[in-house]
PDB file of C-alpha atoms in Angstrom:
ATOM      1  CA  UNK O1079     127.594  86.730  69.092  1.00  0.00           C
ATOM      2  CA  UNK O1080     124.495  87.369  71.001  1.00  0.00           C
ATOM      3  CA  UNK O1081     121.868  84.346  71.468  1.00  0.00           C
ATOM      4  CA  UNK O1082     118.336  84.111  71.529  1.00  0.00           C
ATOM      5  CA  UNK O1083     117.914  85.384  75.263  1.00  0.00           C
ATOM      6  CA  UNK O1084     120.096  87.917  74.748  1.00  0.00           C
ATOM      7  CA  UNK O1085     123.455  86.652  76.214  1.00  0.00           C
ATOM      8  CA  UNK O1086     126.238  88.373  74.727  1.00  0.00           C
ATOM      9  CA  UNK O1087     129.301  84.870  74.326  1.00  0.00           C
ATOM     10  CA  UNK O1088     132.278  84.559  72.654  1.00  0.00           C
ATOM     11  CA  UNK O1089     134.576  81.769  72.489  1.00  0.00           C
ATOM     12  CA  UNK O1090     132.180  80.426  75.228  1.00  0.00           C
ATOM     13  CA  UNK O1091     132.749  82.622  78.175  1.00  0.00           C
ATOM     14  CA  UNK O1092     128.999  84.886  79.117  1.00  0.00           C
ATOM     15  CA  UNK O1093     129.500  88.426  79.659  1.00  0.00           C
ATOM     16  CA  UNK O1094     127.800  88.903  82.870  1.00  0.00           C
ATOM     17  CA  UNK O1095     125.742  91.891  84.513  1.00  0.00           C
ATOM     18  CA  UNK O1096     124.744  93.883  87.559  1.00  0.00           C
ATOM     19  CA  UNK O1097     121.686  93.706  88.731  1.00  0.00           C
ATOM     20  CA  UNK O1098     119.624  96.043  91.244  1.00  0.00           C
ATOM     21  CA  UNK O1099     116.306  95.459  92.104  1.00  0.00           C
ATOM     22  CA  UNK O1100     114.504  98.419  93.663  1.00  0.00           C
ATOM     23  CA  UNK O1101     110.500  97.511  95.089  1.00  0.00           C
ATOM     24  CA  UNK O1102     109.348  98.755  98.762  1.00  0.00           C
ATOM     25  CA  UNK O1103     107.515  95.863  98.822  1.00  0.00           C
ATOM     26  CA  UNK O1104     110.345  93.025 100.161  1.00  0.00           C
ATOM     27  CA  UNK O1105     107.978  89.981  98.862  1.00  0.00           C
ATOM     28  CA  UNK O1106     108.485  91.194  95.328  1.00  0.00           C
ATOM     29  CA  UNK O1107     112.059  92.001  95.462  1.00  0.00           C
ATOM     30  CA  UNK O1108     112.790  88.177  96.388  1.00  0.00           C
ATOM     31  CA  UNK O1109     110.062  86.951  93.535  1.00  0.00           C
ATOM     32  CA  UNK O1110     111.933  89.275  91.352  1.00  0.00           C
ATOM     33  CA  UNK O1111     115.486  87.708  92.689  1.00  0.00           C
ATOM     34  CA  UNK O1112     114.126  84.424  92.819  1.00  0.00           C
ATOM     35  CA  UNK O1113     111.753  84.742  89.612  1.00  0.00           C
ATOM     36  CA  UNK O1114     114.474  85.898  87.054  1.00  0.00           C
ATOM     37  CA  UNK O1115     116.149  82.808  85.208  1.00  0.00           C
ATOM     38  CA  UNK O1116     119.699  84.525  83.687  1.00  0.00           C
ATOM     39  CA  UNK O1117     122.738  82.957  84.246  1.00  0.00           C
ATOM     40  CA  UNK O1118     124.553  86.025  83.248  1.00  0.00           C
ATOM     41  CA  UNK O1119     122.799  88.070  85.952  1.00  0.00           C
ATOM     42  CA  UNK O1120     124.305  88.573  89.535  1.00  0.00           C
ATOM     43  CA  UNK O1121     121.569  90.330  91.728  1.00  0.00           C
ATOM     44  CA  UNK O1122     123.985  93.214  93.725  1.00  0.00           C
ATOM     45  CA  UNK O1123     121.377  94.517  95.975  1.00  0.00           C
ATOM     46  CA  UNK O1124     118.095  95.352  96.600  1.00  0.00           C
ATOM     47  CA  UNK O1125     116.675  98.544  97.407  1.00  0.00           C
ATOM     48  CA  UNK O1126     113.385  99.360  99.357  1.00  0.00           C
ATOM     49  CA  UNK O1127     112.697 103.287  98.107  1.00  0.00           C
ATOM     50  CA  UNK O1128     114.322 105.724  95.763  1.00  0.00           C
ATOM     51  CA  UNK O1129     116.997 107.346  98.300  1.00  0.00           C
ATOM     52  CA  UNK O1130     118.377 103.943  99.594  1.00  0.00           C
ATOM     53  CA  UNK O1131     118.946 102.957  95.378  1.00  0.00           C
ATOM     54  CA  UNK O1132     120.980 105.564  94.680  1.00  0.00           C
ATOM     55  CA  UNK O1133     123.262 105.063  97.229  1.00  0.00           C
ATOM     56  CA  UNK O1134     123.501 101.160  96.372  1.00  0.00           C
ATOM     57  CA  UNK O1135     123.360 102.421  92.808  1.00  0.00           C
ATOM     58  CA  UNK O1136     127.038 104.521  93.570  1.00  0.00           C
ATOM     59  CA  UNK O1137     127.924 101.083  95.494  1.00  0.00           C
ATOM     60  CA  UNK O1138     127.430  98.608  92.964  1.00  0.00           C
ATOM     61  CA  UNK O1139     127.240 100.121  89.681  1.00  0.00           C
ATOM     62  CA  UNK O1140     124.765  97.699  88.396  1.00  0.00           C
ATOM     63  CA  UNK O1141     124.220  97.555  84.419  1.00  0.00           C
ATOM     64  CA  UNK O1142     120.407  96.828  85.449  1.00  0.00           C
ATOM     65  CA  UNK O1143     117.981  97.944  87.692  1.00  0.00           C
ATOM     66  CA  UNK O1144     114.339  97.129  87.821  1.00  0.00           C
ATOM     67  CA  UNK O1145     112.332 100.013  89.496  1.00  0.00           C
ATOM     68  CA  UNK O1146     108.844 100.561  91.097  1.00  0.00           C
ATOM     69  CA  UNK O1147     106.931 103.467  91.361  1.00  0.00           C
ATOM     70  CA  UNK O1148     105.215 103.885  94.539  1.00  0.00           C
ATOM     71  CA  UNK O1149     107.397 104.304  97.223  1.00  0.00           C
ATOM     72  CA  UNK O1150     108.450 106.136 100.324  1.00  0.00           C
ATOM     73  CA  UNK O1151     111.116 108.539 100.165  1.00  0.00           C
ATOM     74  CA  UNK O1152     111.979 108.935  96.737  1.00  0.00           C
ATOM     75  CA  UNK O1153     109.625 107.504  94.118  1.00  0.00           C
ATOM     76  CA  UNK O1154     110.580 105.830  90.911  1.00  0.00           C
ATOM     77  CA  UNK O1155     110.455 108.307  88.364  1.00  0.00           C
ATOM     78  CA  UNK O1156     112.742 110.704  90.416  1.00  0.00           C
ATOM     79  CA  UNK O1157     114.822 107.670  91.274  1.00  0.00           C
ATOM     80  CA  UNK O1158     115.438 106.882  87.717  1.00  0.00           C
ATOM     81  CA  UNK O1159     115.818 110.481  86.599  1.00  0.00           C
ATOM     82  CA  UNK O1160     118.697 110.695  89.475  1.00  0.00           C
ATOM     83  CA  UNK O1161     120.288 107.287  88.121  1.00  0.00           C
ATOM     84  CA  UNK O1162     119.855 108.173  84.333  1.00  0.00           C
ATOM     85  CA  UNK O1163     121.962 111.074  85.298  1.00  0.00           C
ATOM     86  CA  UNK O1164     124.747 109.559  87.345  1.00  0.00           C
ATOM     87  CA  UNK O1165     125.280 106.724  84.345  1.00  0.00           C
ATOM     88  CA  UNK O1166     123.144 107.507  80.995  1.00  0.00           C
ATOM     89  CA  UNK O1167     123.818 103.700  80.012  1.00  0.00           C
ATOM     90  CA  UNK O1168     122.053 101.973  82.792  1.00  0.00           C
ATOM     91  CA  UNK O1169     118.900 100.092  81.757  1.00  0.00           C
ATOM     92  CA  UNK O1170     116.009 100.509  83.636  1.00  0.00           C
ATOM     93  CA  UNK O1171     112.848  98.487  84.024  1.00  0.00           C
ATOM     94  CA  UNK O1172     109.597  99.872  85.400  1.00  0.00           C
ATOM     95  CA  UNK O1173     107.805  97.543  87.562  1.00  0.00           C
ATOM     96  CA  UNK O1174     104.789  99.006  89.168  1.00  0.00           C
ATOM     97  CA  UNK O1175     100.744  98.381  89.741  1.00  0.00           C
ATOM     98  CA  UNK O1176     100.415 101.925  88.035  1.00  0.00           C
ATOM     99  CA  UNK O1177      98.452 101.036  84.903  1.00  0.00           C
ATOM    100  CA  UNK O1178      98.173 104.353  83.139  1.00  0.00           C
ATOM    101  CA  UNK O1179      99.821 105.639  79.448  1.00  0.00           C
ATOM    102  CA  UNK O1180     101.156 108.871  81.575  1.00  0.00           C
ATOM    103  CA  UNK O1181     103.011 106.889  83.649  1.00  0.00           C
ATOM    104  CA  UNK O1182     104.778 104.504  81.355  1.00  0.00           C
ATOM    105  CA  UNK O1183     105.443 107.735  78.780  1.00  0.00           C
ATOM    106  CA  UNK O1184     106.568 109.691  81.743  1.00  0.00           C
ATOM    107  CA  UNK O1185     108.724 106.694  83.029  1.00  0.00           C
ATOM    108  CA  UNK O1186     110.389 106.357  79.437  1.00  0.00           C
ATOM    109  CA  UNK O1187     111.113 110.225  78.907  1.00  0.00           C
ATOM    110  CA  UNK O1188     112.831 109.991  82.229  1.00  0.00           C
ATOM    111  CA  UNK O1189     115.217 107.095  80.749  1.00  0.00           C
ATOM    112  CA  UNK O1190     113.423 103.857  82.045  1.00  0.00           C
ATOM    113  CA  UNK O1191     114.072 100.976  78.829  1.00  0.00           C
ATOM    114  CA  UNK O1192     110.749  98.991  79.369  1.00  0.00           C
ATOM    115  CA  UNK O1193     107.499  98.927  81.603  1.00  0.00           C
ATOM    116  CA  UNK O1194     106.660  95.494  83.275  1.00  0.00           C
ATOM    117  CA  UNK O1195     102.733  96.117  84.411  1.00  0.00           C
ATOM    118  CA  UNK O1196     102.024  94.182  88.470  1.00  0.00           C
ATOM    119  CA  UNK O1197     100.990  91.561  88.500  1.00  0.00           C
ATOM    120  CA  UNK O1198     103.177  89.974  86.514  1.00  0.00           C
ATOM    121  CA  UNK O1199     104.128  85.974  85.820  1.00  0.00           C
ATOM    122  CA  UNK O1200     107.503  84.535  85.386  1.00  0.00           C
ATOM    123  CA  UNK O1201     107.359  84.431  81.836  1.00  0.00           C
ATOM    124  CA  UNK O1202     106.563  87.828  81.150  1.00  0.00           C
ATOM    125  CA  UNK O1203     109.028  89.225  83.785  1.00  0.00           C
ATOM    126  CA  UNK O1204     111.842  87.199  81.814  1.00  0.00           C
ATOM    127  CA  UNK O1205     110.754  88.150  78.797  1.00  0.00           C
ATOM    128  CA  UNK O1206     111.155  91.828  79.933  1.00  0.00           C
ATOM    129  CA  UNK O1207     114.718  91.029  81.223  1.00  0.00           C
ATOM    130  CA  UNK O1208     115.686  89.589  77.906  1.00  0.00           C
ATOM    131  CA  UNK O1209     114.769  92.675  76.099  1.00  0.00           C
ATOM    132  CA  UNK O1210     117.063  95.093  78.681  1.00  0.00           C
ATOM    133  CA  UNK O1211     119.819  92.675  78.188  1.00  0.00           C
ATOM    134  CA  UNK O1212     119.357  92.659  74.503  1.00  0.00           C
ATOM    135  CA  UNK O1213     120.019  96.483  74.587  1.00  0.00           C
ATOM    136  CA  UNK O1214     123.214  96.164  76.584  1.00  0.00           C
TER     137      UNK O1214
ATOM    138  CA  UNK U 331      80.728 110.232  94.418  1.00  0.00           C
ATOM    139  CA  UNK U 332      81.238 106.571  93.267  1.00  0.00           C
ATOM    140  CA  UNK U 333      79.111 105.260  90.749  1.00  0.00           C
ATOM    141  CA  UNK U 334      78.187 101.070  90.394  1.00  0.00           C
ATOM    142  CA  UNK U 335      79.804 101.383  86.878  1.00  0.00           C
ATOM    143  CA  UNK U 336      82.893 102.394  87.978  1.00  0.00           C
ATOM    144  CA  UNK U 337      83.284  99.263  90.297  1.00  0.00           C
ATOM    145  CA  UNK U 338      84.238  97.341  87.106  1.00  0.00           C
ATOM    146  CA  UNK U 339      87.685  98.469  86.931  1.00  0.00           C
ATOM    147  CA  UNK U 340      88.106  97.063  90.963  1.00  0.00           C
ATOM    148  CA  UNK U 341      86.436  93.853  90.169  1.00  0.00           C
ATOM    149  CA  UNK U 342      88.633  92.791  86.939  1.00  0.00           C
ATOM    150  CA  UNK U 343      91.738  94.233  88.738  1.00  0.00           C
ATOM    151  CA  UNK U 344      90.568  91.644  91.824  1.00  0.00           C
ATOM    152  CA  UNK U 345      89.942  88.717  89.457  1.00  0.00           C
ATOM    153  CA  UNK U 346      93.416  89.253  87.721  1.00  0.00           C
ATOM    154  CA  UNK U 347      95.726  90.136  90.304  1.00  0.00           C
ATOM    155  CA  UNK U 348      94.588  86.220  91.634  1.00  0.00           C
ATOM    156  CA  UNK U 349      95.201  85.161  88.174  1.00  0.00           C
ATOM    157  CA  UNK U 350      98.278  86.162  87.328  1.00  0.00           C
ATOM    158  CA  UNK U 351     100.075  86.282  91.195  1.00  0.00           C
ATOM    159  CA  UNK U 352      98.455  83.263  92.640  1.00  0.00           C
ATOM    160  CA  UNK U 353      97.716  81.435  89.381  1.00  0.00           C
ATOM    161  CA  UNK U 354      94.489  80.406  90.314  1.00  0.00           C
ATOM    162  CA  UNK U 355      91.432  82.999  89.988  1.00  0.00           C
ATOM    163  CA  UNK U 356      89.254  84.070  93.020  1.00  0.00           C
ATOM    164  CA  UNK U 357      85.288  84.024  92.518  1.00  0.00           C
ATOM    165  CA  UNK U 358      84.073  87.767  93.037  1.00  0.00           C
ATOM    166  CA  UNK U 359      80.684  88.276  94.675  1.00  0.00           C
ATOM    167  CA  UNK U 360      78.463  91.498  93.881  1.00  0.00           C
ATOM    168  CA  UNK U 361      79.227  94.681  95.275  1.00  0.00           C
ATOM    169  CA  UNK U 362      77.087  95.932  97.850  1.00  0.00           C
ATOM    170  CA  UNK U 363      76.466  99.435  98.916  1.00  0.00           C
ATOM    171  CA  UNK U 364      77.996 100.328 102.455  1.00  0.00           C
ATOM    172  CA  UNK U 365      74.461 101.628 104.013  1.00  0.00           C
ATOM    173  CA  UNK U 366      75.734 101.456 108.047  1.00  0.00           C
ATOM    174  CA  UNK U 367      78.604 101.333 109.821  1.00  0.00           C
ATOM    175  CA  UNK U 368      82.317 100.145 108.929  1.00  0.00           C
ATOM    176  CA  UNK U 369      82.525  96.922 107.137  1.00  0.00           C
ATOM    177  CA  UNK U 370      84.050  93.970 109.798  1.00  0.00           C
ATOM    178  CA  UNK U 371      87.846  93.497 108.852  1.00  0.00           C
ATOM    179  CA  UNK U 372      89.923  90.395 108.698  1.00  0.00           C
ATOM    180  CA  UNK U 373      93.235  89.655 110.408  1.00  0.00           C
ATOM    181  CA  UNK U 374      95.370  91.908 108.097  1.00  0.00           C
ATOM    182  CA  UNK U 375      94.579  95.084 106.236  1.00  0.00           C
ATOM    183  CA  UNK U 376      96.048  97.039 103.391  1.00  0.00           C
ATOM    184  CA  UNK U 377      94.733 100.529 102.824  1.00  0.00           C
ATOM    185  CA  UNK U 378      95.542 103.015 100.217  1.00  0.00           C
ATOM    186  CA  UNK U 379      94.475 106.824 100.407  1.00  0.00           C
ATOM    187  CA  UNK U 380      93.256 108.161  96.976  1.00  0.00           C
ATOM    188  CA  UNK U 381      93.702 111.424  96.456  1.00  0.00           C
ATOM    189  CA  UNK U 382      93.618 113.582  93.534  1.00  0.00           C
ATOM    190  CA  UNK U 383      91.028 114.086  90.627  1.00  0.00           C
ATOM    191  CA  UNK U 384      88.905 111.060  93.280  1.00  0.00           C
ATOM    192  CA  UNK U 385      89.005 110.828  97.375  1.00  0.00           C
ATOM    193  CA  UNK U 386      88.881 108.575  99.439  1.00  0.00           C
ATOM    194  CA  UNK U 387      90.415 105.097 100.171  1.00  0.00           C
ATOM    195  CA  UNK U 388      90.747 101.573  99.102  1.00  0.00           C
ATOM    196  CA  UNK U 389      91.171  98.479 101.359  1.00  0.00           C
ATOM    197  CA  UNK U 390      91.816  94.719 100.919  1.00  0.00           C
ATOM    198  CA  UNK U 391      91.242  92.914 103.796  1.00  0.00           C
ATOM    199  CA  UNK U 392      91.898  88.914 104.664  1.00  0.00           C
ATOM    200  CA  UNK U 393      92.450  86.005 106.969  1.00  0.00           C
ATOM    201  CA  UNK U 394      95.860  84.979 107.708  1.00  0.00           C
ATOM    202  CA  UNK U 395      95.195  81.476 106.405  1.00  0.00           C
ATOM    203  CA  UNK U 396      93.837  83.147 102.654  1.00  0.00           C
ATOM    204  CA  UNK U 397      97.981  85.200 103.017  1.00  0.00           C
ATOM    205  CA  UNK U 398      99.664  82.114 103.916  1.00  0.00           C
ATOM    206  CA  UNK U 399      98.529  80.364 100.916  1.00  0.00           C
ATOM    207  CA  UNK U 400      98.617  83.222  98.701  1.00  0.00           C
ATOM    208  CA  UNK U 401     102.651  83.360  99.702  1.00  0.00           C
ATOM    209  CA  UNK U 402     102.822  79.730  99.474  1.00  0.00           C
ATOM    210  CA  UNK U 403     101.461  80.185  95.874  1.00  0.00           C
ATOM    211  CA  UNK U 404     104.519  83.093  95.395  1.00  0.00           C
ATOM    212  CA  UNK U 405     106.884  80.214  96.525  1.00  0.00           C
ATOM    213  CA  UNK U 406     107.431  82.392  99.557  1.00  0.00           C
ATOM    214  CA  UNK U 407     108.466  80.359 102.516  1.00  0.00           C
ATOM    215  CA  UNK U 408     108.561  83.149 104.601  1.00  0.00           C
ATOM    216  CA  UNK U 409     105.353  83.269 106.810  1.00  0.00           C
ATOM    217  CA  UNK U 410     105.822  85.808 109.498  1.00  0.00           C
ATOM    218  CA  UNK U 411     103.722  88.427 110.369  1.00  0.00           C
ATOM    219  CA  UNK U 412     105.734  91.352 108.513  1.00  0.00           C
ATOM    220  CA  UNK U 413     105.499  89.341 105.075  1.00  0.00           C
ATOM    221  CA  UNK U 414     101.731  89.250 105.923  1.00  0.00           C
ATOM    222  CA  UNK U 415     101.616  92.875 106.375  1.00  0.00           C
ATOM    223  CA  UNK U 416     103.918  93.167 103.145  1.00  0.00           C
ATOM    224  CA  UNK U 417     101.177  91.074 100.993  1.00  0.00           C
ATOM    225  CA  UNK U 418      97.909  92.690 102.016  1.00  0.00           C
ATOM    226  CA  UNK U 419      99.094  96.235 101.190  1.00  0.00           C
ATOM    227  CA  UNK U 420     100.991  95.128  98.181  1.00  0.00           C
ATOM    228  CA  UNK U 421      97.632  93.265  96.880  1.00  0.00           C
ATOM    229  CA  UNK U 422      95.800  96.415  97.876  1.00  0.00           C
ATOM    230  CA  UNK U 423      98.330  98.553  96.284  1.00  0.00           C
ATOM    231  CA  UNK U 424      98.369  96.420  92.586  1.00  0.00           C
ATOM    232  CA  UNK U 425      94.522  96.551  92.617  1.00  0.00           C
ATOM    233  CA  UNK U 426      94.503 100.375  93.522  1.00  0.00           C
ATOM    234  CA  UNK U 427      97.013 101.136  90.722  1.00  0.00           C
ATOM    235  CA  UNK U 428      95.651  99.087  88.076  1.00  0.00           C
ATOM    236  CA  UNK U 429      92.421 101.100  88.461  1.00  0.00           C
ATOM    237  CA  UNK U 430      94.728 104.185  86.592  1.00  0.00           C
ATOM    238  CA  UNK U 431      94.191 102.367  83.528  1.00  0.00           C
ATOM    239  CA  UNK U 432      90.063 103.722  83.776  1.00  0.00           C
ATOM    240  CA  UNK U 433      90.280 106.543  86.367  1.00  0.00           C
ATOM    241  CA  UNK U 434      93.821 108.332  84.855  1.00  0.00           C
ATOM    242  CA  UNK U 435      97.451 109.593  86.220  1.00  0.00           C
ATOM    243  CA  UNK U 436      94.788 111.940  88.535  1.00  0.00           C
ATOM    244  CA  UNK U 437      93.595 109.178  90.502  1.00  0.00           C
ATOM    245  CA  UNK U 438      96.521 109.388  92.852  1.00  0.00           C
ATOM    246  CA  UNK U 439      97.266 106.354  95.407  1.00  0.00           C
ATOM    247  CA  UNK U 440      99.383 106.685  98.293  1.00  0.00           C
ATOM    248  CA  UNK U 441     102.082 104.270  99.467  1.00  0.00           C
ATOM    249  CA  UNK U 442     100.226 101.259 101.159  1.00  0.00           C
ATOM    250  CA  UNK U 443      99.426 101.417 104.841  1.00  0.00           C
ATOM    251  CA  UNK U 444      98.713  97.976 107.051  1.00  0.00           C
ATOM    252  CA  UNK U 445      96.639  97.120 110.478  1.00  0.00           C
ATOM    253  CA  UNK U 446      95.990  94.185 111.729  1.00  0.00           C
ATOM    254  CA  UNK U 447      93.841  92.736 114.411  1.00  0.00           C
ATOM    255  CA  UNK U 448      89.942  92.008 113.658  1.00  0.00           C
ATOM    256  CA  UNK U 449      88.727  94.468 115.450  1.00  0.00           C
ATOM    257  CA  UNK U 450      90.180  97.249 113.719  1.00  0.00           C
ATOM    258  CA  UNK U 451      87.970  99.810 112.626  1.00  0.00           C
ATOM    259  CA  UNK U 452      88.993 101.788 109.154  1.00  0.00           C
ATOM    260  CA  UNK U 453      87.201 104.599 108.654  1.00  0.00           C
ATOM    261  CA  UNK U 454      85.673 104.949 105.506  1.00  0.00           C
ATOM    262  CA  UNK U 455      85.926 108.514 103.528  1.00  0.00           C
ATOM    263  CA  UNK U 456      83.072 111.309 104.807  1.00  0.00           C
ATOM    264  CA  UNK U 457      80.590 112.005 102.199  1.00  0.00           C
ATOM    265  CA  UNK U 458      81.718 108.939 100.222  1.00  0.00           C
ATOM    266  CA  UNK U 459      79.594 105.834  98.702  1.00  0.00           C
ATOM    267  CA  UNK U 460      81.189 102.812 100.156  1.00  0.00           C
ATOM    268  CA  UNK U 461      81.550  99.195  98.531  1.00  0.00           C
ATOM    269  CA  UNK U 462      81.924  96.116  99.689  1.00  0.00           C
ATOM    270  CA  UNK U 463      83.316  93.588  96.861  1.00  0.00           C
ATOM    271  CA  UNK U 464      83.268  89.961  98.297  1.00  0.00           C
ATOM    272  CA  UNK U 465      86.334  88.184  97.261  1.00  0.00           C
ATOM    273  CA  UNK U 466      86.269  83.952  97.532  1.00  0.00           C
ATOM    274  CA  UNK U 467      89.703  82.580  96.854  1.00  0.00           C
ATOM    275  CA  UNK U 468      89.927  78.350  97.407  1.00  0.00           C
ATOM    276  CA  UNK U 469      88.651  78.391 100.974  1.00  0.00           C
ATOM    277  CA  UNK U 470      88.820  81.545 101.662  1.00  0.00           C
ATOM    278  CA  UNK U 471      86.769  84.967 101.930  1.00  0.00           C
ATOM    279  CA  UNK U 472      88.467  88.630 102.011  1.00  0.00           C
ATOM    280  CA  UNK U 473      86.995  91.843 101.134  1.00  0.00           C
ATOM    281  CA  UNK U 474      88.094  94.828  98.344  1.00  0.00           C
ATOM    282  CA  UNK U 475      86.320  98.007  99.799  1.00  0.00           C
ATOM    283  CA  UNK U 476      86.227 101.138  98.019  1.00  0.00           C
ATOM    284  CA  UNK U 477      85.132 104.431  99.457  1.00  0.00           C
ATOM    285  CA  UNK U 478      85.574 107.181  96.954  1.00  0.00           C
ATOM    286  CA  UNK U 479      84.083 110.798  96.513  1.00  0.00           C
TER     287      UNK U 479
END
């Protein structure tokens, strides 16, 4: 049975899933943390560029991982190209300032599951999470 | 070279980022042309280089006290001076990357990068019109400036 937010139950135990949360910014990776409201989510690291998430990515195996763009070292898009390939089944959403079409299409070809425009309120970043979790 | 038109897209990317992240919306002043000089900086500074199909940079400047309310807002209890330094470039970073939604995946923006200290002296891009957009937030005044071929 799934429920409205998108919590898979039965016979009252929660499935429960991996989170990563990748942002070079370390003020938005604790909103993000702090921010999201799912029971069923344990937050497994946090990530400040693209090279340092993959190798927490082959440490935790999270089933989630929200992703910016911008960042030192590795940007998102190769990030989630790299992670797409090491498990096709991981659900990735974009979180970045980047407010252009080419960069949300180029995002989803890549394998990213949803694009979460900065700034962002607690409502709409929820609402975001509920749809990746739907789709797990 | 920068046009006055274009500014729009930096104003309504100002006025919403204090919407949305601090829940409360700043008052932004009119842009004025950047005729001498460097424009004075605040305590903290987050500049982005745009490069691409535009050049030049992008800086949001702002008192300490205008950051440690804006965190407070974030229900950040972490004041120190690196979260200040993470704020003002992450501010100046949102507002730089929202303006892709006008100027296009060629209006490139680098990662941000932060000074601090008043008397700090950014220099603003050669051959570039300059703008200063006042920003008034509860209190408080910062500055958006954008210098752009």
């Amino acid at each position: 049975m799934t429920t409205a937010n998108g919590t898979a139950s039965a016979a009252g135990t929660k499935r429960s899933f991996k989170l990563l949360i990748v942002d070079d910014s370390n003020i938005m990776r604790r909103r993000i943390e702090r921010s999201q409201q799912f029971d069923e989510l344990e937050v497994v690291g946090s990530a400040s560029n693209g090279l340092e998430a993959l190798e927490l990515f082959k440490k935790t195996d999270p089933d989630l991982v929200t992703m910016d763009i911008t960042m030192p070292h590795m940007d998102g898009i190769e990030c989630i190209q790299r992670l797409v390939e090491l498990k096709p089944e991981v659900r990735i959403l974009v979180i970045s300032a980047l407010a252009d079409k080419a960069t949300a299409v180029d995002a989803m070809e890549k394998g990213a599951n949803g694009f979460l425009h900065k700034p962002f309120t607690d409502r709409q970043l929820n609402e975001a999470i509920a749809e990746l979790i739907r789709g797990l | 070279m920068l046009q006055e038109h274009e500014l729009k897209t930096f104003v309504e990317g100002t006025t919403n980022y204090f919407e949305v992240a601090a829940q409360q919306p700043a008052t932004v002043g009119s842009p004025y042309l950047v005729t001498d000089g460097t424009p004075a900086v605040h305590d903290y500074t987050g500049i982005i280089t745009i490069t691409g199909k535009r050049e030049g940079i992008v800086y949001f400047t702002a008192p300490r006290a205008m950051l440690t309310v804006l965190l407070m807002k974030m229900q950040e209890s972490d004041f120190s001076h690196e979260n200040m330094r993470d704020l003002v470039g992450e501010v100046a970073n949102t507002i730089s990357g929202n303006a892709r939604r006008d100027f296009g995946s060629e209006f490139i923006i680098s990662v941000p990068s932060v000074v601090s200290g008043e008397k700090s002296e950014i220099p603003l891009a050669p051959g570039a019109r300059s703008f200063v957009i006042p920003i008034n937030w509860r209190s408080h005044s910062a500055k958006l400036v954008v210098s752009l071929k």
